[in-house]
Coordinates of C-alpha atoms in Angstrom, one line a residue:
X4 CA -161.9 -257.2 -71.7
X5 CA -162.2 -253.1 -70.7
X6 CA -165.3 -253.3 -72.6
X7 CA -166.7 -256.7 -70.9
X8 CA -165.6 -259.2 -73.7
X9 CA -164.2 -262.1 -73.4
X10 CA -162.0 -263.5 -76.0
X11 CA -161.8 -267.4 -74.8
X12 CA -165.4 -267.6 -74.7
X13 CA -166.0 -265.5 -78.0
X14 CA -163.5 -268.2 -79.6
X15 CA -165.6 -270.9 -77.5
X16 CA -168.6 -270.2 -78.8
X17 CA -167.4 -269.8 -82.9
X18 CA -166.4 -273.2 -82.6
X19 CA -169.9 -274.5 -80.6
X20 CA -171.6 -272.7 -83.8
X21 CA -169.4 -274.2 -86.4
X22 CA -170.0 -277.9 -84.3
X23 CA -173.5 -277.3 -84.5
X24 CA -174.1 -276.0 -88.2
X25 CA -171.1 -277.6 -90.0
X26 CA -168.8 -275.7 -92.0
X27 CA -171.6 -274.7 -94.6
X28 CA -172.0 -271.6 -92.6
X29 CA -170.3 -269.2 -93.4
X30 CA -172.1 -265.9 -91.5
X31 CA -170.5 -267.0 -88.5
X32 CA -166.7 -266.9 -90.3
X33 CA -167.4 -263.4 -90.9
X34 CA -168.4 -262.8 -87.7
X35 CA -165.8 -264.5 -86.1
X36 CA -163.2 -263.0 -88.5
X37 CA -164.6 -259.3 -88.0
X38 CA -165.1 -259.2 -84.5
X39 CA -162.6 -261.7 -83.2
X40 CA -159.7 -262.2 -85.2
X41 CA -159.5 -258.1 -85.9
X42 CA -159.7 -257.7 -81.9
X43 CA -156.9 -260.3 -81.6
X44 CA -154.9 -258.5 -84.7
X45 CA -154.4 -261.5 -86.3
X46 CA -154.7 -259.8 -89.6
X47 CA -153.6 -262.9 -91.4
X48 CA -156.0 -265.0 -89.8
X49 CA -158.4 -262.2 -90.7
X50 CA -157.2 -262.5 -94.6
X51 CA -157.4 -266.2 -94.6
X52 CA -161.1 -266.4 -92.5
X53 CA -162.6 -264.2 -95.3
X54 CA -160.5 -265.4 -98.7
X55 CA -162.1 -268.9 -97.8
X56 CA -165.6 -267.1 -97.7
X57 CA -165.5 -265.4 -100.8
X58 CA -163.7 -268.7 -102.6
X59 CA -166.6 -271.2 -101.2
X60 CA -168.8 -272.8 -103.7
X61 CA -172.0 -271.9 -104.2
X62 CA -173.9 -275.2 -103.8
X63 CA -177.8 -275.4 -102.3
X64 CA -178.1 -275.5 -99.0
X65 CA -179.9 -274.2 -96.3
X66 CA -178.0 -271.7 -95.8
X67 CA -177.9 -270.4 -99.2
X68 CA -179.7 -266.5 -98.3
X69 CA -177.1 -266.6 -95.6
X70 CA -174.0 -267.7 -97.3
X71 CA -175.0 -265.0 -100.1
X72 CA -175.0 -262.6 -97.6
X73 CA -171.6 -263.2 -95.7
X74 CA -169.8 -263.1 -99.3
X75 CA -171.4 -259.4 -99.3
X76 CA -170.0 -258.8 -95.9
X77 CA -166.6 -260.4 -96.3
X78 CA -166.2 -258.6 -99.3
X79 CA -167.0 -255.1 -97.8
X80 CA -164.9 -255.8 -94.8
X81 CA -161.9 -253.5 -93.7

């Protein structure tokens, strides 16, 4: 909030993305779990956010370039 965020709609819209573009997208659990969760220090839902990242199948889909690339992220992440 001192910088202008707002966590309830931060939280908000995760949830409108993951309601949109089902739970095969995974960019927007890094996202969520890097800019959200470690601003709420909820380091365990932090843990969990990016262990289910890195332990999702690798299946086709269309978001296969993008899925790729939050495994990198969520495996480089602090």
């Amino acid at each position: 909030p001192l910088l202008g965020g707002d966590p309830a709609a931060a939280k908000a819209h995760y949830e409108q993305i993951k309601k949109i573009n089902g739970p095969d997208f995974l960019l927007s659990d890094v996202f969520f779990a890097r800019y959200y969760l470690q601003q709420q220090q909820d380091r365990s839902g932090f843990e969990q956010t990016l262990s289910a990242v890195l332990a999702s199948p690798k299946h086709p889909s269309d978001y296969a370039l993008l899925n790729q690339v939050a495994r990198v992220r969520a495996r480089s992440s602090p």
